Structures are given as structure tokens and as C-alpha cells.
Tab-separated table of C-alpha atoms in Angstrom:
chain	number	residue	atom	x	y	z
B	169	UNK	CA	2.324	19.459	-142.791
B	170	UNK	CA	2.244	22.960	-144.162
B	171	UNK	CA	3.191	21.867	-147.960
B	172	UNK	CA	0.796	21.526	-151.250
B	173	UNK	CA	-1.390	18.638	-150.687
B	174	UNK	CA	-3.048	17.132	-153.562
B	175	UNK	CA	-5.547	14.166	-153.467
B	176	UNK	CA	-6.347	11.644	-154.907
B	177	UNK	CA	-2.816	10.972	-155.310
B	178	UNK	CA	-3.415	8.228	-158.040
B	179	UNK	CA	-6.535	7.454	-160.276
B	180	UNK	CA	-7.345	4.972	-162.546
B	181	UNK	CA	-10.822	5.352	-164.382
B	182	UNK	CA	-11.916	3.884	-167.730
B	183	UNK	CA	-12.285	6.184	-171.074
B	184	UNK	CA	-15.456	8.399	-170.789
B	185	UNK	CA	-15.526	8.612	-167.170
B	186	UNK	CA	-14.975	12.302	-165.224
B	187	UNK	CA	-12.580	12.387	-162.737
B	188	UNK	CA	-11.871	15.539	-160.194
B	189	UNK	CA	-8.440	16.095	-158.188
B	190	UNK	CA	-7.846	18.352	-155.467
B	191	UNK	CA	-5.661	20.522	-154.459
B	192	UNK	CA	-4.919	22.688	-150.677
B	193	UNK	CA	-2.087	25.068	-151.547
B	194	UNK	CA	0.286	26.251	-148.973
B	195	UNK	CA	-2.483	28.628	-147.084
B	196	UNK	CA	-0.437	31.942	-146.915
B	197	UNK	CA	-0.539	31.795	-150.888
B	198	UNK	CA	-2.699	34.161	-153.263
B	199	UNK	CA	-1.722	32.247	-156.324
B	200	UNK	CA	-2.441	28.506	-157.419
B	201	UNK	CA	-1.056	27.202	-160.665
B	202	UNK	CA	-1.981	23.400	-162.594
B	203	UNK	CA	0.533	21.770	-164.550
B	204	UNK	CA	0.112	18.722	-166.929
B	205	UNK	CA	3.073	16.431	-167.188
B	206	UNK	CA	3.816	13.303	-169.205
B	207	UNK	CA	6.572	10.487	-168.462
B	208	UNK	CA	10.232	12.082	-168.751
B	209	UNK	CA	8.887	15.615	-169.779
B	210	UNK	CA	8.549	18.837	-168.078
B	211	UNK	CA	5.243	19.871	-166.618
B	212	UNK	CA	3.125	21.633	-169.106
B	213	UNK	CA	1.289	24.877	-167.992
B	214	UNK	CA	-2.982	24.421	-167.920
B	215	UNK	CA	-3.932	27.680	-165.643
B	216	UNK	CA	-3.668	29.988	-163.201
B	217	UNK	CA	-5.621	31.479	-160.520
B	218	UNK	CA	-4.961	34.403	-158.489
B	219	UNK	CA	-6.965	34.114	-155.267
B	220	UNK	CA	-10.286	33.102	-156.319
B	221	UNK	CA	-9.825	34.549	-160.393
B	222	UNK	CA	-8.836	32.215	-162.852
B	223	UNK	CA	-6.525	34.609	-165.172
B	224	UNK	CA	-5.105	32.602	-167.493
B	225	UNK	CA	-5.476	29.575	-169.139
B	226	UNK	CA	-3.468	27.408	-171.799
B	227	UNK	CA	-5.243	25.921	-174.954
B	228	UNK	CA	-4.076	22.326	-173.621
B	229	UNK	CA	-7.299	22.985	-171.478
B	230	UNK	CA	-9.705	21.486	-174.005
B	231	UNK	CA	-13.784	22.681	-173.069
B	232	UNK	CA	-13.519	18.672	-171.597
B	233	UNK	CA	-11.166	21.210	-168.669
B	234	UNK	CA	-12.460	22.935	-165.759
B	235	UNK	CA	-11.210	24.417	-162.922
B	236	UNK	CA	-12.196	26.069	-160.101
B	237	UNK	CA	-11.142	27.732	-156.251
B	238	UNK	CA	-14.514	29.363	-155.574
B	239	UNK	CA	-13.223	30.766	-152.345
B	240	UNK	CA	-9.606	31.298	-153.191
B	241	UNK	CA	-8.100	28.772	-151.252
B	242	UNK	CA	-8.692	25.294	-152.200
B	243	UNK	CA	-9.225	24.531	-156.234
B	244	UNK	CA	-10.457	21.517	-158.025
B	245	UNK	CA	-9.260	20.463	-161.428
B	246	UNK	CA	-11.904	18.099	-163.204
B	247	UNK	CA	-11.951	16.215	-166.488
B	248	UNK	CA	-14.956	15.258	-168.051
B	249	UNK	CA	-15.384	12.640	-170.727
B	250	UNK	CA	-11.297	11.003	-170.328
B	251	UNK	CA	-9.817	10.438	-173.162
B	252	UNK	CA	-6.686	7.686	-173.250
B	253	UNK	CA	-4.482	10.881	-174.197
B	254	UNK	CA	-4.994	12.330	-170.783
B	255	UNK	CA	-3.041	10.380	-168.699
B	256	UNK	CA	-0.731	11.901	-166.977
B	257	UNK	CA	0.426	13.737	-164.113
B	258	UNK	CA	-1.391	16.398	-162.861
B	259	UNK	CA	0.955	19.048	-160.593
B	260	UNK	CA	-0.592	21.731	-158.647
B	261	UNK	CA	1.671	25.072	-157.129
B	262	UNK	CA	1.337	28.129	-155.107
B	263	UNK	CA	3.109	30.707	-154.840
B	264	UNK	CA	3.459	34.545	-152.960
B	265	UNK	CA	1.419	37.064	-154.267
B	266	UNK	CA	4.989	38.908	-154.467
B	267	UNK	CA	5.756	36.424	-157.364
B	268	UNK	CA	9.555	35.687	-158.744
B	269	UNK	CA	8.688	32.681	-160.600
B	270	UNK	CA	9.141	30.129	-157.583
B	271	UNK	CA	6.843	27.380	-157.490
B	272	UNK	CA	5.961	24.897	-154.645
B	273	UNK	CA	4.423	21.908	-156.394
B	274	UNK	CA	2.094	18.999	-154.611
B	275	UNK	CA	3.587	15.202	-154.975
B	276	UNK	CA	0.964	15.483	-157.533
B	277	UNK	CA	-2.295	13.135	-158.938
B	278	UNK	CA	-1.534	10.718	-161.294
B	279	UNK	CA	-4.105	9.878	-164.017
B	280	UNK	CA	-4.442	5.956	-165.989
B	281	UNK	CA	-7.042	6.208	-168.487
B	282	UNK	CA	-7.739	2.512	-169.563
U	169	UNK	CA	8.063	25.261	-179.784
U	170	UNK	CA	9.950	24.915	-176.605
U	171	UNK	CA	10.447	27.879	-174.986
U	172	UNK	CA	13.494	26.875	-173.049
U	173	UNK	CA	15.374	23.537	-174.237
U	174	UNK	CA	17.803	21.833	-171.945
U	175	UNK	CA	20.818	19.250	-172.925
U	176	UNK	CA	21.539	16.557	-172.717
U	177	UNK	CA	18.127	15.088	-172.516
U	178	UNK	CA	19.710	11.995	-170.544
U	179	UNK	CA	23.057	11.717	-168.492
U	180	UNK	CA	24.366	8.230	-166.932
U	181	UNK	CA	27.447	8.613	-164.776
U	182	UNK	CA	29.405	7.093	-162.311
U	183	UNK	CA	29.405	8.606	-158.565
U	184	UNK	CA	32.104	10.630	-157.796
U	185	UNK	CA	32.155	12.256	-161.604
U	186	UNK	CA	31.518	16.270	-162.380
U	187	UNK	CA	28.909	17.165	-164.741
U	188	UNK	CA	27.099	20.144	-166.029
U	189	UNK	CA	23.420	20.249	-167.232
U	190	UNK	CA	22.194	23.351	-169.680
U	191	UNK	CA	19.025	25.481	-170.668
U	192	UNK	CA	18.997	27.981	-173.277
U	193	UNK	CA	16.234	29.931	-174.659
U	194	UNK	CA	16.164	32.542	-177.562
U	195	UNK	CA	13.937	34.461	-174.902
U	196	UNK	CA	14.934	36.718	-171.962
U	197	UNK	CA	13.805	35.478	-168.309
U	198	UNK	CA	13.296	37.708	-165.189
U	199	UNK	CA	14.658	35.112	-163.172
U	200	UNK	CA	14.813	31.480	-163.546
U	201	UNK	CA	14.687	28.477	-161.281
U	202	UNK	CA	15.934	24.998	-161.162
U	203	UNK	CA	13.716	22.289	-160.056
U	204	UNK	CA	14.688	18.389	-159.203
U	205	UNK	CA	12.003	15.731	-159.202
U	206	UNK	CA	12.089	12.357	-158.204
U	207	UNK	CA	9.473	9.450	-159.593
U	208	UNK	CA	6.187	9.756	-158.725
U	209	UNK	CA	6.844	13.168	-156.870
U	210	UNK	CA	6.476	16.488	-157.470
U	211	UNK	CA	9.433	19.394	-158.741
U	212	UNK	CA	11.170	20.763	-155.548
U	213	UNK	CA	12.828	23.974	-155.958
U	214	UNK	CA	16.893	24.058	-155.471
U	215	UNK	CA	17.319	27.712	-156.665
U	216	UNK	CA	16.565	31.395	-158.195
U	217	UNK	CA	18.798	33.162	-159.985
U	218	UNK	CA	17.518	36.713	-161.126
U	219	UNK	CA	20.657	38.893	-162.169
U	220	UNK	CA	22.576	38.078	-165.569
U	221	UNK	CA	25.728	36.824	-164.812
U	222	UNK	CA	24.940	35.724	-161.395
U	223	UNK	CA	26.158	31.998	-159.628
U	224	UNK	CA	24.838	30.160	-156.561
U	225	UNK	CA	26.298	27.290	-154.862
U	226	UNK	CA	24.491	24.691	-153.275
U	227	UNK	CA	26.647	22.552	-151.498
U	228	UNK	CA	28.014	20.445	-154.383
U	229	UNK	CA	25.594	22.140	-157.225
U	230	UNK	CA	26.967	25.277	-158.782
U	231	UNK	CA	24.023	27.508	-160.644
U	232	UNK	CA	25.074	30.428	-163.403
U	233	UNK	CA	22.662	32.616	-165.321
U	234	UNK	CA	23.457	33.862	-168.461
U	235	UNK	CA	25.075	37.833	-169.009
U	236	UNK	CA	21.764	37.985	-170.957
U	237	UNK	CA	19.593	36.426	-168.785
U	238	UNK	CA	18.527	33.681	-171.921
U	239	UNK	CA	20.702	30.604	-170.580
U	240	UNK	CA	21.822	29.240	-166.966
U	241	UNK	CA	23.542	25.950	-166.221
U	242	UNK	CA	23.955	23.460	-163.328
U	243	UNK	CA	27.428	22.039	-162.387
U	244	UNK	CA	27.291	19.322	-160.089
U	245	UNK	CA	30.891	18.104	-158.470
U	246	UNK	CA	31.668	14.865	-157.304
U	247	UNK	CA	28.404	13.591	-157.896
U	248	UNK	CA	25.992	11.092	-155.412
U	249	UNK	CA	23.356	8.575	-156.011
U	250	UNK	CA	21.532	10.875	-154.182
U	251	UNK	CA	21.539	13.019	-157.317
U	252	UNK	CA	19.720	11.038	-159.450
U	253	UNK	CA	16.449	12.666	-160.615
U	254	UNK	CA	14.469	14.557	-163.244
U	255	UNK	CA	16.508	18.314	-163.119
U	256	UNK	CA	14.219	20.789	-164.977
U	257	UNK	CA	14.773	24.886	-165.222
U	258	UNK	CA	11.876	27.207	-165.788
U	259	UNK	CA	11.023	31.293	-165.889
U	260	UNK	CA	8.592	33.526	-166.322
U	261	UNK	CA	8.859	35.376	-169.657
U	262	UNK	CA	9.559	38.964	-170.055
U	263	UNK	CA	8.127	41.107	-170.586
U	264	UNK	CA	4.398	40.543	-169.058
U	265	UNK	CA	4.945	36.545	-168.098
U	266	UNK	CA	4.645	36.631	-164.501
U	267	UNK	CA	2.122	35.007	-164.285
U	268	UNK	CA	3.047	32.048	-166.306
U	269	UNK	CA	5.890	29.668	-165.356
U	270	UNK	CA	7.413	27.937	-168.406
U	271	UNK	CA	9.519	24.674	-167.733
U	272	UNK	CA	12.587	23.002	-169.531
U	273	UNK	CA	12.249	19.905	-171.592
U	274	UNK	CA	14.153	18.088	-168.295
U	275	UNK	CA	17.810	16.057	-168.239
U	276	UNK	CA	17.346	12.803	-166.513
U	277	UNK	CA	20.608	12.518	-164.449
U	278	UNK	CA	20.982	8.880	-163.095
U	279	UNK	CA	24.287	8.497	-160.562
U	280	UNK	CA	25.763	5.102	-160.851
U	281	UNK	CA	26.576	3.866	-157.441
């Protein structure tokens, strides 16, 4: 399988806990993209990497945010300190370096904070 | 404030009806894409549109973006239970957005066998 993979694909972990989530982008892709989405809503922009360069990043990403792809393939998205507010879905993408806005997203990681 | 809104928010139908799903924006889009997502999965692409004006088919799913490159819409024909899903458009901004992909507030289509 040559698609986004993202692991774990569900996590449950109690308030104040960290959690970390995975993702392998499609591997002839420069650019890797996290999205936040919430039940019946559309996914909610967090960052963006290009290669190993994290170039942007959205104020939903609270200093509680990291993330990471110290060798520009592979990244790691971890939150430290959950909060009940962050449960959601978390999507990762890739995309061509020769970007038109298309996106291929993971089947995603799905955060309960209890 | 949502960059690009889509209506409606929900749509219940019975197989075998039309229907057309919209997303506007006050902003202009280099191209934009439409996106359907089942539970518990994530988006998979359908299609890009990147000239004003343009439409793509899709077997039974008819795409159209806007003169001014602000709106598109989805027209699906005779629809399936197959259908059913989360649709959601997104762009990246112009000018200087590439590298940020904005999405639609989502219409939840459910096909009624």
C-alpha cells in the first residue's frame, strides 16, 4: 500500500496525558500537511511542512502542539498535557512539490480525551 | 470566519433523486477541489477545477467553478446509497496561499435506499 498511513489509528488517553500520532506520507511527496477535524465539520488546518521545514503553522496549534519530520519523510504530531477540548480527528496529507491544492489524506487518528 | 461556506449543511434524499451541493467564498481560489469522506475515514479527492467557468463530470457528479473563480458546485444525478458521505470543497487562497489548503464547512448527503 502506497497511500498515507497514519497510526495509531484510534486513541483514548485520560486528561493530562501526552499522546503522539504518526504519520508516513505517500514517499514521492515533498510536502506533509496536519489537519484537525471535529464531528460533522471540515478539517481545520494546524501546519505544514515542506520536506523537513515546518513553514507554517495555524494559531489552533496551542505551545501544548508540536510537530516534527526531522528527516523529511515521516512526521510526528504530539500533544502534551490533553485537554477534553482536543478530541478529535487528526488528518495528515501530502502532496507534490508541484502543488495545485490536491491533498491525499491518511484514514486518520482519532483522539477521546476522557 | 469561514473562508468558504457550503449549503445546505445537511441533505436527506431518496435514491434515484438529482441534487446539487454549493460553496461560495467572498475570496478568489487558484483552483479548488472537492473531497468526499466517509465515517471514520479520511477526505478522498473526486476533483480539481482550476479555470473560472470550467465543469467536470464524474460519472454521475457534475463539478462547475465559478466565472470568478469564488464559487463551484456539485450536481449529482440519479443519486446512490453509495453517495452518502461528508462532501467538503477546499482551495488554496490567492494570492500567496499555496501553501495552505482551506476546507468548506461540509454538506452531509445521506441517500435513502
Amino acid at each position: 500500500d502506497t497511500g498515507v498511513s497514519q497510526n495509531p489509528r484510534h486513541k483514548i488517553t485520560k486528561r493530562g496525558q501526552n499522546v503522539t500520532f504518526r504519520c508516513d506520507p505517500i514517499s514521492e511527496h515533498n510536502r506533509l500537511y496536519w489537519y484537525r477535524q471535529t464531528l460533522g465539520q471540515g478539517p481545520e488546518f494546524l501546519t505544514y511542512f515542506q520536506n523537513e521545514a515546518q513553514l507554517e503553522k495555524s494559531r489552533l496549534l496551542s505551545d501544548r502542539f508540536s510537530a516534527e519530520r526531522p528527516k523529511g519523510s515521516f512526521s510526528t504530531l504530539e500533544i502534551q498535557r490533553t485537554e477534553q477540548g482536543d478530541s478529535a480527528m487528526y488528518l495528515c496529507a501530502s502532496s507534490w512539490d508541484t502543488f495545485n491544492g490536491e491533498l491525499f489524506f491518511g484514514e486518520g487518528s482519532r483522539l477521546t480525551v476522557l | 470566519t469561514q473562508l468558504l461556506e457550503q449549503s445546505p449543511q445537511f441533505l436527506s434524499i431518496q435514491e434515484g433523486e438529482n441534487l446539487t451541493v454549493y460553496c461560495n467564498s467572498s475570496s478568489v481560489f487558484s483552483s479548488l477541489q472537492w473531497y468526499r469522506q466517509e465515517p471514520g475515514e479520511g477526505p478522498v479527492l473526486l476533483v480539481t477545477v482550476v479555470t473560472g467557468g470550467e465543469v467536470k463530470k464524474l460519472k454521475r457528479l457534475t463539478f462547475q467553478f465559478g466565472d470568478a473563480r469564488k464559487d463551484s458546485s456539485l450536481h449529482i444525478t440519479a443519486a446512490q446509497p453509495g453517495d452518502t458521505g461528508l462532501y467538503l470543497c477546499a482551495g488554496p487562497l490567492v494570492p500567496g496561499g499555496y501553501q495552505k489548503v482551506t476546507f468548506g464547512t461540509g454538506t452531509k448527503l445521506q441517500v435513502i435506499p
